[in-house]
XYZ file of C-alpha atoms in Angstrom:
430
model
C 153.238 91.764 40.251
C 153.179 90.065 43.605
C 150.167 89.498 45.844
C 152.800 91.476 48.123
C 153.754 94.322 46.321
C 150.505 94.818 45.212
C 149.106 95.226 48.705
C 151.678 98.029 49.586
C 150.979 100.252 46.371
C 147.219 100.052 47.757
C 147.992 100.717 51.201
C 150.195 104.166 50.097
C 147.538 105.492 47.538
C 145.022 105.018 50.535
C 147.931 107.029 52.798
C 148.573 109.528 50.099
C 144.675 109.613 49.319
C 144.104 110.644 52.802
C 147.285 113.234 53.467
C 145.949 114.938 49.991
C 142.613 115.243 51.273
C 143.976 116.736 54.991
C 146.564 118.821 52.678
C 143.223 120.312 50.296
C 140.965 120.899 53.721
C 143.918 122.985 55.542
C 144.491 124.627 52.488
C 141.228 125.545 52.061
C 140.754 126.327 55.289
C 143.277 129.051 55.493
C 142.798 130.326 51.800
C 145.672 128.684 50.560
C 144.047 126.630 48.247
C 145.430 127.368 44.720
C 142.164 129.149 42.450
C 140.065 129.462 45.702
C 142.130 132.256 47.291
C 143.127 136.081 47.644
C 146.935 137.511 47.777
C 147.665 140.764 47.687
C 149.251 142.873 45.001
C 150.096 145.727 46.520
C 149.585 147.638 49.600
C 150.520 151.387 50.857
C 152.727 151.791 53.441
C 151.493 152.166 56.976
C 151.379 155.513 58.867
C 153.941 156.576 60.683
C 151.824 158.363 63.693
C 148.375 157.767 64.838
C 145.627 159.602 63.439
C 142.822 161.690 65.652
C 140.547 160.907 63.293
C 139.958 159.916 59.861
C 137.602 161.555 57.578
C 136.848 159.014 54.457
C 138.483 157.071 51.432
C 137.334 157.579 47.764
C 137.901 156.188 44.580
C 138.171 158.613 41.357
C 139.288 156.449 38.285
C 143.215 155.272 38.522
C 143.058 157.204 41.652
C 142.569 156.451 45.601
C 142.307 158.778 47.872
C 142.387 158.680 51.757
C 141.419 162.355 53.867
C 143.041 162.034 57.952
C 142.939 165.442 60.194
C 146.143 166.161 59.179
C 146.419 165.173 55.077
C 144.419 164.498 52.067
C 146.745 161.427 50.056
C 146.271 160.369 46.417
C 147.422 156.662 45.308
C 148.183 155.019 41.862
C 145.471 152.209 42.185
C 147.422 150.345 39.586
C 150.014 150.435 42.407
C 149.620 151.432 45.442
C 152.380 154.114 45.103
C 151.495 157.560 46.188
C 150.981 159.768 43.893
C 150.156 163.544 46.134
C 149.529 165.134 49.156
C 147.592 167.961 50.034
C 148.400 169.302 53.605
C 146.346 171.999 55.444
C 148.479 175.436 56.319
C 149.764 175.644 59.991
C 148.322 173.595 62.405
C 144.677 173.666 61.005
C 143.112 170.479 60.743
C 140.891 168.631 58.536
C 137.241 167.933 59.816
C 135.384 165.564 57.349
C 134.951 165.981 53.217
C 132.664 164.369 50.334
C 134.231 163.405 46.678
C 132.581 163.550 43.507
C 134.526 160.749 42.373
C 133.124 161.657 38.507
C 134.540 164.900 38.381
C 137.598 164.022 40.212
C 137.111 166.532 43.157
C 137.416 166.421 46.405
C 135.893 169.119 48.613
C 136.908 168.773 52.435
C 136.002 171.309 55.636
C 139.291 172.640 57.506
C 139.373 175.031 60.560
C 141.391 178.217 60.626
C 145.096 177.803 61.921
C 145.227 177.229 65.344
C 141.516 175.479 66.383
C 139.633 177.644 68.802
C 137.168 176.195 71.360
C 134.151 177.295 69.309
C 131.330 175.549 67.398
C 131.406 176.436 63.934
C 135.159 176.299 63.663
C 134.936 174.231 60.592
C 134.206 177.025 58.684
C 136.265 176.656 55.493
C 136.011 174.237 52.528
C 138.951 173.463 50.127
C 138.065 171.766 46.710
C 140.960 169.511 45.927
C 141.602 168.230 42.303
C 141.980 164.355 42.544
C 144.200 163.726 39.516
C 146.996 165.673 41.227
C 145.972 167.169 44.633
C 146.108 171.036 43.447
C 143.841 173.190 45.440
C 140.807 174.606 43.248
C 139.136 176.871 45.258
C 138.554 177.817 48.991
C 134.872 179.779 50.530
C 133.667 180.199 53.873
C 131.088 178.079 55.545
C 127.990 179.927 57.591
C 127.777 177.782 60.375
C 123.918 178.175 62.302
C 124.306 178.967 66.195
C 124.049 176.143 68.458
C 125.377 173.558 65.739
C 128.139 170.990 66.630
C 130.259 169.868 63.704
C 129.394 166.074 65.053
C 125.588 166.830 64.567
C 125.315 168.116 61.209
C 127.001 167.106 57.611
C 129.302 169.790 56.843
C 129.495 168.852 53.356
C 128.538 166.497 50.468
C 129.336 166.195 46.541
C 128.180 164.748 43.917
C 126.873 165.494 40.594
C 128.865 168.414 39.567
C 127.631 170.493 42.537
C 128.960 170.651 46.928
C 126.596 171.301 48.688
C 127.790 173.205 51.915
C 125.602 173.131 55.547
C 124.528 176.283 56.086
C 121.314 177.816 57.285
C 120.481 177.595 53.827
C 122.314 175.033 51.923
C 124.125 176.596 49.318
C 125.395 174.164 46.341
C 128.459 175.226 44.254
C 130.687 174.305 41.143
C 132.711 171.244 42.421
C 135.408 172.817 40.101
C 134.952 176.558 40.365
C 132.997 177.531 43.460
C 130.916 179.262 41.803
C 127.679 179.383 43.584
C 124.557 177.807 41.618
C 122.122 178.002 43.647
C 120.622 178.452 47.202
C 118.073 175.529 48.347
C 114.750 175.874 48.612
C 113.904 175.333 52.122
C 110.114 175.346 53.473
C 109.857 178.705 56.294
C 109.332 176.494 59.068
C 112.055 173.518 58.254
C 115.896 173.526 59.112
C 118.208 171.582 57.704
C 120.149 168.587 59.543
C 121.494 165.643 57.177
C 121.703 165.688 53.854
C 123.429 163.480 51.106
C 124.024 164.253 47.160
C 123.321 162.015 44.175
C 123.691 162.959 40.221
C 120.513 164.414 39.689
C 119.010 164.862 43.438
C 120.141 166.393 46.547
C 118.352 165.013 49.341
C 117.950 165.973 53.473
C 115.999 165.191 56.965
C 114.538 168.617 57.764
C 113.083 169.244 61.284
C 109.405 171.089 60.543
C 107.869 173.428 63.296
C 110.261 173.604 65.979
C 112.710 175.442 67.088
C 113.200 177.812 64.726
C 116.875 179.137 62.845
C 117.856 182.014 64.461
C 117.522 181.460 68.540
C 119.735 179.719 70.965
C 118.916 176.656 70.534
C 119.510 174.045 67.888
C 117.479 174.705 64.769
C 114.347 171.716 64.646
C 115.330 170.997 67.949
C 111.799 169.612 68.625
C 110.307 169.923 65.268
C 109.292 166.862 62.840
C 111.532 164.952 60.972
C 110.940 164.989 57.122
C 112.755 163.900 54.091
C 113.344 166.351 51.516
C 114.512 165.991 48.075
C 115.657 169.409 45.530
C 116.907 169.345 42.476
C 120.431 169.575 41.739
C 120.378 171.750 38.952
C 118.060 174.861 40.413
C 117.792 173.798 44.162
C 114.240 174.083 43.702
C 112.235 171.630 46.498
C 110.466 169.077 44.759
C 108.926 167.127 47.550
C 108.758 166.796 51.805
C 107.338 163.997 53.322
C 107.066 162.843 57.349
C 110.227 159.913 57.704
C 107.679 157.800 59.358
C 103.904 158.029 58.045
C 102.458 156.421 61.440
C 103.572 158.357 63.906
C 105.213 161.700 64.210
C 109.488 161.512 64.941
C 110.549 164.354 66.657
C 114.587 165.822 65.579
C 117.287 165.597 68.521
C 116.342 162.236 69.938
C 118.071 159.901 67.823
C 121.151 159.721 65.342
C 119.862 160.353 61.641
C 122.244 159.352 58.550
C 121.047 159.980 54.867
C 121.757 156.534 53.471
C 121.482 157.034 50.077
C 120.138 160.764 48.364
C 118.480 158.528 44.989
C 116.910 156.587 46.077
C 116.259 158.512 49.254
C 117.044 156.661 51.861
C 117.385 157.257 55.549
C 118.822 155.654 58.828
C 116.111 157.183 61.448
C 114.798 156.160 64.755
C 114.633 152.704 64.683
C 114.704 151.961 61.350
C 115.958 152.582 57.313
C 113.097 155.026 56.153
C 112.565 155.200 51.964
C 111.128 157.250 49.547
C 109.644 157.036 46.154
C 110.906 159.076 43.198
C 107.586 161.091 44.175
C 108.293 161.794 47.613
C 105.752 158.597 48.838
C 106.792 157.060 51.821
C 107.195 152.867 51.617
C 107.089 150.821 54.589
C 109.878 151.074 56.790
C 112.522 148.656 57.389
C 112.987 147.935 61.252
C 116.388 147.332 62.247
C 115.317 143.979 64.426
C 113.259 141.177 62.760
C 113.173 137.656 62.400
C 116.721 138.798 59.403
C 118.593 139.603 62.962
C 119.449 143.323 63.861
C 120.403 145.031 61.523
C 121.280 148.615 62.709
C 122.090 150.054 65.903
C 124.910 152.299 67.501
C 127.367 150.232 66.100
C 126.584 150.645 62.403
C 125.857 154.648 62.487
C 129.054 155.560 64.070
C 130.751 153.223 61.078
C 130.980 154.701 57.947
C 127.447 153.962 56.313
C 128.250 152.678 53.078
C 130.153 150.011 54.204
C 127.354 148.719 56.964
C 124.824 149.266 54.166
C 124.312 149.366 50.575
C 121.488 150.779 48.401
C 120.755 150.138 44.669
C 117.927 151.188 42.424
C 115.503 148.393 44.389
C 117.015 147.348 47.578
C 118.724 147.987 50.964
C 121.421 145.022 51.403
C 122.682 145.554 55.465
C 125.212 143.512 57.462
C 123.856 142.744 61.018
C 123.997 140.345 63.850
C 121.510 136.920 63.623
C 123.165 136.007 67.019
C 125.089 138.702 68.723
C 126.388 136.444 71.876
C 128.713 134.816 69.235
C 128.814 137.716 66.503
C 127.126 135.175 64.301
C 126.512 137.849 60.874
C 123.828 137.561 58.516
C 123.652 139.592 55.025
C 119.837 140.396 54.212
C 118.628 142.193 51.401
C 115.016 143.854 51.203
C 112.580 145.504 48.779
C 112.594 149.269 49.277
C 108.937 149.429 47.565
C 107.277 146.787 50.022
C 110.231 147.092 53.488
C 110.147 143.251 52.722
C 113.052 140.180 52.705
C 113.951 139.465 49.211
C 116.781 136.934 50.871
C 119.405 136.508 53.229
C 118.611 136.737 57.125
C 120.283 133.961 57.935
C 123.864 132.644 59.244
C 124.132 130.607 56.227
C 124.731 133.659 54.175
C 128.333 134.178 55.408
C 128.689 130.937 57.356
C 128.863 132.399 60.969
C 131.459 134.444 60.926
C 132.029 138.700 61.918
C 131.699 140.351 58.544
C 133.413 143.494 58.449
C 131.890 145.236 55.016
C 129.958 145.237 51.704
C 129.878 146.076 48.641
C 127.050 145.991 46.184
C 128.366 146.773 42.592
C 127.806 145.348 39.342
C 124.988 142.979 40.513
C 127.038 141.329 42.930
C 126.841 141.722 46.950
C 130.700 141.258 48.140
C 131.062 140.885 51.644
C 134.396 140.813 53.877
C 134.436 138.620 57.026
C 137.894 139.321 59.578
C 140.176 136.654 60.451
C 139.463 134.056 62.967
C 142.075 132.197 64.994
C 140.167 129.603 66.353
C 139.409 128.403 62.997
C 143.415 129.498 61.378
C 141.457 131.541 58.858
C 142.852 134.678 57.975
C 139.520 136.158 56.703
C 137.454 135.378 53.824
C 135.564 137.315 51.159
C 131.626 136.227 49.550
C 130.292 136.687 46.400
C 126.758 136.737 46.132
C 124.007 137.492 43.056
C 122.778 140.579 44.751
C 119.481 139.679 42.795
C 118.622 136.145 43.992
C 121.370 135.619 46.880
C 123.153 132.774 45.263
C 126.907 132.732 46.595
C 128.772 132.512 43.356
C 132.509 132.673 45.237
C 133.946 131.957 48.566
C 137.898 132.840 48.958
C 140.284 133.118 51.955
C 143.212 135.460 52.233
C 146.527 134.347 52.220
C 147.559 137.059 54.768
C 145.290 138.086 57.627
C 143.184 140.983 56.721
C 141.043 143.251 59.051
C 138.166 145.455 58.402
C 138.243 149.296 57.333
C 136.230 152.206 56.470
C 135.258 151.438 52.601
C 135.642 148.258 50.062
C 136.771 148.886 46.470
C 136.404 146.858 43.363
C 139.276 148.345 40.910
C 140.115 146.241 37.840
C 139.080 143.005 39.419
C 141.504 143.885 42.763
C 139.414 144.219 45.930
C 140.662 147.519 47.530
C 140.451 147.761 51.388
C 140.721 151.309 52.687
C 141.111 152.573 55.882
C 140.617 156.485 56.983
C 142.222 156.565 60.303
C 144.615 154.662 62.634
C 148.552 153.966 62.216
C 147.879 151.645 59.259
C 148.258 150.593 55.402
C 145.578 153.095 53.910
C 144.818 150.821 51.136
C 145.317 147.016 50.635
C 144.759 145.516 46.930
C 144.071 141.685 47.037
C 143.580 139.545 43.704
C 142.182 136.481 43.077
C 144.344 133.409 42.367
């Protein structure tokens, strides 16, 4: 071979050596990179009108489930074809609902036909059989005077029983409605928030205020405490203060129940837990040197895909540097309120995340697209034990944040509950 020839074969591998390299980096860069990146399988077709509100998105074995005002909607998860629909008579409307994904129920809060201007309208709850969208069973809701549907959970299901807001809470068969039992509330406590787990039911109760019964908003001024009963007998089996330094007073702030076991609460400043024995551990402030980590923001989102709870830990989304949306993931001890790891940008490499999902020992986390950097959003695996990314993948087609993340079969499932949109988006890896 000539000294020639020789010198143009080197000069095009270095030419073709550095176009590959640009080729792999753009790839990469916009999750087209073949085996680093996400397509999607399937997705439901968009609405064709805009919702007034959405009430929640569920997952019941081969089945999702979105609830709007105006429709509940079952889809093949295998598929994204839609399977049912259960529509409110008239022109009632749907207010909000809780699943017991195990026993394949859905048990949603309607209005009568034809909404009135009155608090309390809410008044009737549907159960809803997820495997085909037949009505089970319909009762009446005892709404306290002085509520606002906004202010209070109307209802919430899981472990066999719904548990409806009432003065008393009364918890019934997800699949009968047969009542089981009527909670155990102290004399001087009313019930706000609560949340339902296999074995527990848990709720903030407002001790020694305003009283059920007058004008006024039940625990208007009273204390707030965390409750847990049992699910079985509604017996109480503990109430403790949410903070144990100072007393936190019901009405001031926005209160979420988190997670019912183990109890966990979004309070007044911070996430507030409790032992299996009702003992208080040191709260978790949403502002530290991890970023901030709750706010407005992240309880008028749906909580569960802001924050996450496992046996052990809180895992939360939040801002390190909110001028440029710079997201953090940080998870922390429930026993000690401390950082096991995350807090800082390097977690999700600057970007908006738009939700979690701890499952299976792994933290998944969604970030939206960005234009400035032609990425069309990427997803993060991390060990939700150490931290330790273990994947990193961009999307093929731009994908946007919604109410709940799924993990079905290996697919990641994005749902949304409102809006003129694709309910559900499947994306694989590839």
């Amino acid at each position: 071979m000539s000294g020639r020839l020789a010198g143009i074969l080197i000069r095009l591998g270095v030419v073709l050596a550095v176009v590959g390299a640009i080729t792999a980096g753009c790839l990469s860069t916009t999750g087209r990179f073949p085996g680093d990146s996400m397509d999607v399988r399937w997705n439901t077709p968009a609405d064709r009108t805009d919702s007034d509100h959405g009430n929640g998105v569920w997952l019941s074995g081969d089945t999702l489930v979105r609830s709007r005002f105006d429709a509940v909607t079952g889809f093949d998860a295998r598929t994204g074809k839609r399977a049912w629909e259960y529509v409110p008579p008239g022109r009632s409307e749907i207010c909000g609902g809780d699943a017991d994904e195990a026993a394949s129920v859905l048990v949603v809060v309607r209005d009568a036909e034809g909404r009135s201007e009155k608090a309390g309208e809410c008044a009737t709850a549907v159960a809803i059989d997820l495997k085909d969208g037949r009505e089970l069973w319909r009762t009446g809701i005892a709404y306290v005077a002085g509520d606002a549907d906004s202010e209070r959970e109307t209802v919430v299901a899981a472990g066999g029983v719904a548990v409806l807001g009432e003065r008393v809470p009364r918890a019934v068969d997800v699949r009968t409605g047969k009542v089981r039992w009527t909670a155990a509330v102290p004399k001087d406590c009313s019930v706000g928030r609560f949340g339902a787990a296999e074995r527990r039911v848990a709720a903030v109760l407002a001790c020694g205020g305003v009283q059920v019964g007058t004008d006024e908003a039940p625990g208007s001024s009273g204390e707030l405490h965390a409750a847990a009963f049992d699910s079985v007998t509604g017996a109480l089996l503990w109430s403790t203060p949410l903070s144990a330094r100072r007393p936190l007073l019901a009405g001031g702030s926005e209160v979420r129940v988190v997670s019912a076991d183990p109890l966990v609460v979004a309070g007044p400043g911070a996430y507030y837990s409790f032992g299996k024995d009702g003992r208080a551990h040191p709260a978790i402030d949403y502002k530290g040197d991890y970023g901030a980590i709750g706010g407005t923001y992240q309880h008028t989102a749906p909580v569960r895909f802001w924050v996450a709870v496992d046996d052990n830990r809180l895992y939360a989304l939040g801002d390190h540097n909110s001028r440029y949306y710079d997201h953090t993931l940080v998870a922390f001890d429930l026993a000690t309120g401390e950082v096991a790891w995350g807090g800082t940008d390097e977690h999700i490499d600057g970007v908006e995340a738009q939700g979690l999902l701890v499952q299976d020992g792994k933290a998944t986390v969604l970030t939206e697209a960005d234009e400035h950097y032609f990425a069309d959003g990427d997803v993060f695996v991390f060990d939700a034990a150490t931290g330790e990314e273990l994947d990193n993948r961009g999307f093929h087609d731009q994908v946007d944040g919604g109410d709940a993340l799924f993990d079905y079969r290996g697919l990641l499932i994005v749902g949304e509950a409102g809006y003129r949109s694709s309910p559900f988006t499947a994306y694989e890896r590839s």
